Amino acid sequence: MSRPKEDAMTKESNNTQQLLQCMTTEHFVLQTARAATIQEANQRANLFLTSVSSVTIALSFVAQVTEMGMPFVLFSLILLPCLFFIGLVTFVRAVQVAIEDMVHARGMARIRHYYVELAPIMQKYLIHSTHDDRSAVLVDKGLRPSPLQYFMTTAGMVSTISGAIAGVFAGIVATSVIGSGMVLGVISGILAFVVSILLLRRYHDRAWAAAEQKLMTHFPGAPGK
């Protein structure tokens, strides 16, 4: 073999090793970023739930002292909107964090695809998907598309609790401020609860659809898998 060919093969081998090292580093960076997104989502959810618990305890004390009088109503009308705002911003950030996690997961799938291209024998040893489409990432997590899956996410949990807060606030406004009966207050609370969940669910779906549209799929999985 001539010297130029040997030099070309050596150069190609060095480039492959450098590229593999870069891919490995990028895989580690994406894995660290995914861990950070999960940690942030958990911290924000804990902060929101702690706030809900604190406000509930405070309202129960005020209700005992004032015997559900006007001070209790005023206290509720001040605290509940603040609590709903905390839930709203927590929900929005939870959606953003989930999208970031999805992008990182697809990036890691692309890198695994490169590993398989470099060494096809690795395919049978990899547990996670080497495809970067939506269905492959869901299967990677053991999930299946379902309308109820939304409520099992951090964003879905926060939206449900926020909807309950909106319902309580609407019920208090209807019964104490407007002066309607208990039945209309309950109906107002249920409507506010349902409308809040539907609006937040709509925002969630649109945010995910926009992110899916911007993120191109380079290595789709086989149809039906």
mmCIF file of C-alpha atoms in Angstrom, residues 28-140:
data_model
loop_
_atom_site.group_PDB
_atom_site.id
_atom_site.type_symbol
_atom_site.label_atom_id
_atom_site.label_comp_id
_atom_site.label_asym_id
_atom_site.label_seq_id
_atom_site.Cartn_x
_atom_site.Cartn_y
_atom_site.Cartn_z
ATOM 1 C CA PHE A 28 -22.979 13.584 28.547
ATOM 2 C CA VAL A 29 -24.009 17.252 28.238
ATOM 3 C CA LEU A 30 -27.525 16.291 27.124
ATOM 4 C CA GLN A 31 -27.835 13.765 29.941
ATOM 5 C CA THR A 32 -26.818 16.417 32.473
ATOM 6 C CA ALA A 33 -29.291 18.889 30.954
ATOM 7 C CA ARG A 34 -32.104 16.328 31.252
ATOM 8 C CA ALA A 35 -31.304 15.790 34.912
ATOM 9 C CA ALA A 36 -31.396 19.558 35.451
ATOM 10 C CA THR A 37 -34.822 19.894 33.794
ATOM 11 C CA ILE A 38 -36.276 17.119 35.955
ATOM 12 C CA GLN A 39 -34.841 18.716 39.075
ATOM 13 C CA GLU A 40 -36.266 22.126 38.172
ATOM 14 C CA ALA A 41 -39.714 20.679 37.475
ATOM 15 C CA ASN A 42 -39.722 18.895 40.826
ATOM 16 C CA GLN A 43 -38.575 21.990 42.711
ATOM 17 C CA ARG A 44 -41.213 24.210 41.119
ATOM 18 C CA ALA A 45 -43.952 21.653 41.763
ATOM 19 C CA ASN A 46 -42.857 21.335 45.408
ATOM 20 C CA LEU A 47 -42.877 25.119 45.796
ATOM 21 C CA PHE A 48 -46.396 25.315 44.379
ATOM 22 C CA LEU A 49 -47.720 22.484 46.546
ATOM 23 C CA THR A 50 -46.110 24.042 49.611
ATOM 24 C CA SER A 51 -47.823 27.334 48.802
ATOM 25 C CA VAL A 52 -51.175 25.574 48.392
ATOM 26 C CA SER A 53 -50.729 23.829 51.742
ATOM 27 C CA SER A 54 -49.746 27.061 53.504
ATOM 28 C CA VAL A 55 -52.680 29.028 52.087
ATOM 29 C CA THR A 56 -55.119 26.229 52.949
ATOM 30 C CA ILE A 57 -53.933 26.168 56.564
ATOM 31 C CA ALA A 58 -54.084 29.973 56.774
ATOM 32 C CA LEU A 59 -57.640 30.043 55.396
ATOM 33 C CA SER A 60 -58.752 27.342 57.827
ATOM 34 C CA PHE A 61 -57.482 29.381 60.783
ATOM 35 C CA VAL A 62 -59.143 32.548 59.497
ATOM 36 C CA ALA A 63 -62.382 30.637 58.931
ATOM 37 C CA GLN A 64 -62.368 29.413 62.545
ATOM 38 C CA VAL A 65 -61.646 32.840 63.978
ATOM 39 C CA THR A 66 -64.111 34.780 61.821
ATOM 40 C CA GLU A 67 -66.730 31.983 61.621
ATOM 41 C CA MET A 68 -66.698 32.194 57.808
ATOM 42 C CA GLY A 69 -67.539 35.885 57.939
ATOM 43 C CA MET A 70 -66.601 38.760 55.665
ATOM 44 C CA PRO A 71 -62.933 38.873 56.817
ATOM 45 C CA PHE A 72 -62.607 35.282 55.622
ATOM 46 C CA VAL A 73 -64.100 36.225 52.260
ATOM 47 C CA LEU A 74 -61.744 39.176 51.863
ATOM 48 C CA PHE A 75 -58.786 37.054 52.903
ATOM 49 C CA SER A 76 -59.760 34.428 50.333
ATOM 50 C CA LEU A 77 -60.234 36.978 47.563
ATOM 51 C CA ILE A 78 -56.702 38.234 48.176
ATOM 52 C CA LEU A 79 -54.844 34.934 48.618
ATOM 53 C CA LEU A 80 -56.526 32.718 46.035
ATOM 54 C CA PRO A 81 -55.645 34.883 42.984
ATOM 55 C CA CYS A 82 -52.032 35.013 44.195
ATOM 56 C CA LEU A 83 -52.030 31.252 44.593
ATOM 57 C CA PHE A 84 -53.539 30.794 41.143
ATOM 58 C CA PHE A 85 -50.816 33.026 39.687
ATOM 59 C CA ILE A 86 -48.136 30.838 41.278
ATOM 60 C CA GLY A 87 -49.832 27.793 39.797
ATOM 61 C CA LEU A 88 -50.089 29.447 36.390
ATOM 62 C CA VAL A 89 -46.408 30.362 36.123
ATOM 63 C CA THR A 90 -45.467 26.949 37.516
ATOM 64 C CA PHE A 91 -47.587 25.296 34.836
ATOM 65 C CA VAL A 92 -46.066 27.354 32.010
ATOM 66 C CA ARG A 93 -42.544 26.613 33.175
ATOM 67 C CA ALA A 94 -43.369 22.920 33.632
ATOM 68 C CA VAL A 95 -44.476 22.798 29.992
ATOM 69 C CA GLN A 96 -41.275 24.544 28.890
ATOM 70 C CA VAL A 97 -39.133 22.178 30.949
ATOM 71 C CA ALA A 98 -40.934 19.122 29.534
ATOM 72 C CA ILE A 99 -40.312 20.369 25.987
ATOM 73 C CA GLU A 100 -36.643 20.935 26.801
ATOM 74 C CA ASP A 101 -36.438 17.384 28.160
ATOM 75 C CA MET A 102 -38.021 16.047 24.968
ATOM 76 C CA VAL A 103 -35.491 17.915 22.803
ATOM 77 C CA HIS A 104 -32.606 16.568 24.878
ATOM 78 C CA ALA A 105 -33.995 13.026 24.639
ATOM 79 C CA ARG A 106 -34.157 13.239 20.855
ATOM 80 C CA GLY A 107 -30.636 14.599 20.722
ATOM 81 C CA MET A 108 -29.406 11.607 22.707
ATOM 82 C CA ALA A 109 -31.305 9.276 20.350
ATOM 83 C CA ARG A 110 -29.521 10.816 17.377
ATOM 84 C CA ILE A 111 -26.155 10.221 19.007
ATOM 85 C CA ARG A 112 -27.065 6.584 19.681
ATOM 86 C CA HIS A 113 -28.010 6.338 16.004
ATOM 87 C CA TYR A 114 -24.511 7.508 15.113
ATOM 88 C CA TYR A 115 -23.018 4.847 17.383
ATOM 89 C CA VAL A 116 -25.015 2.193 15.540
ATOM 90 C CA GLU A 117 -23.934 3.579 12.185
ATOM 91 C CA LEU A 118 -20.334 3.424 13.334
ATOM 92 C CA ALA A 119 -20.658 -0.059 14.827
ATOM 93 C CA PRO A 120 -23.902 -1.851 13.786
ATOM 94 C CA ILE A 121 -23.221 -4.643 16.271
ATOM 95 C CA MET A 122 -24.119 -2.213 19.062
ATOM 96 C CA GLN A 123 -27.787 -2.237 18.003
ATOM 97 C CA LYS A 124 -28.679 -5.370 19.964
ATOM 98 C CA TYR A 125 -26.985 -4.053 23.107
ATOM 99 C CA LEU A 126 -28.790 -0.709 23.257
ATOM 100 C CA ILE A 127 -31.997 -0.535 25.295
ATOM 101 C CA HIS A 128 -33.038 3.001 24.389
ATOM 102 C CA SER A 129 -34.242 4.000 20.953
ATOM 103 C CA THR A 130 -31.900 5.081 18.190
ATOM 104 C CA HIS A 131 -34.698 6.975 16.396
ATOM 105 C CA ASP A 132 -35.550 10.622 17.029
ATOM 106 C CA ASP A 133 -39.240 10.691 16.132
ATOM 107 C CA ARG A 134 -41.978 11.293 18.708
ATOM 108 C CA SER A 135 -43.236 7.710 18.895
ATOM 109 C CA ALA A 136 -39.745 6.309 19.464
ATOM 110 C CA VAL A 137 -39.090 8.701 22.345
ATOM 111 C CA LEU A 138 -42.442 7.798 23.947
ATOM 112 C CA VAL A 139 -41.690 4.089 23.674
ATOM 113 C CA ASP A 140 -38.290 4.858 25.182
#
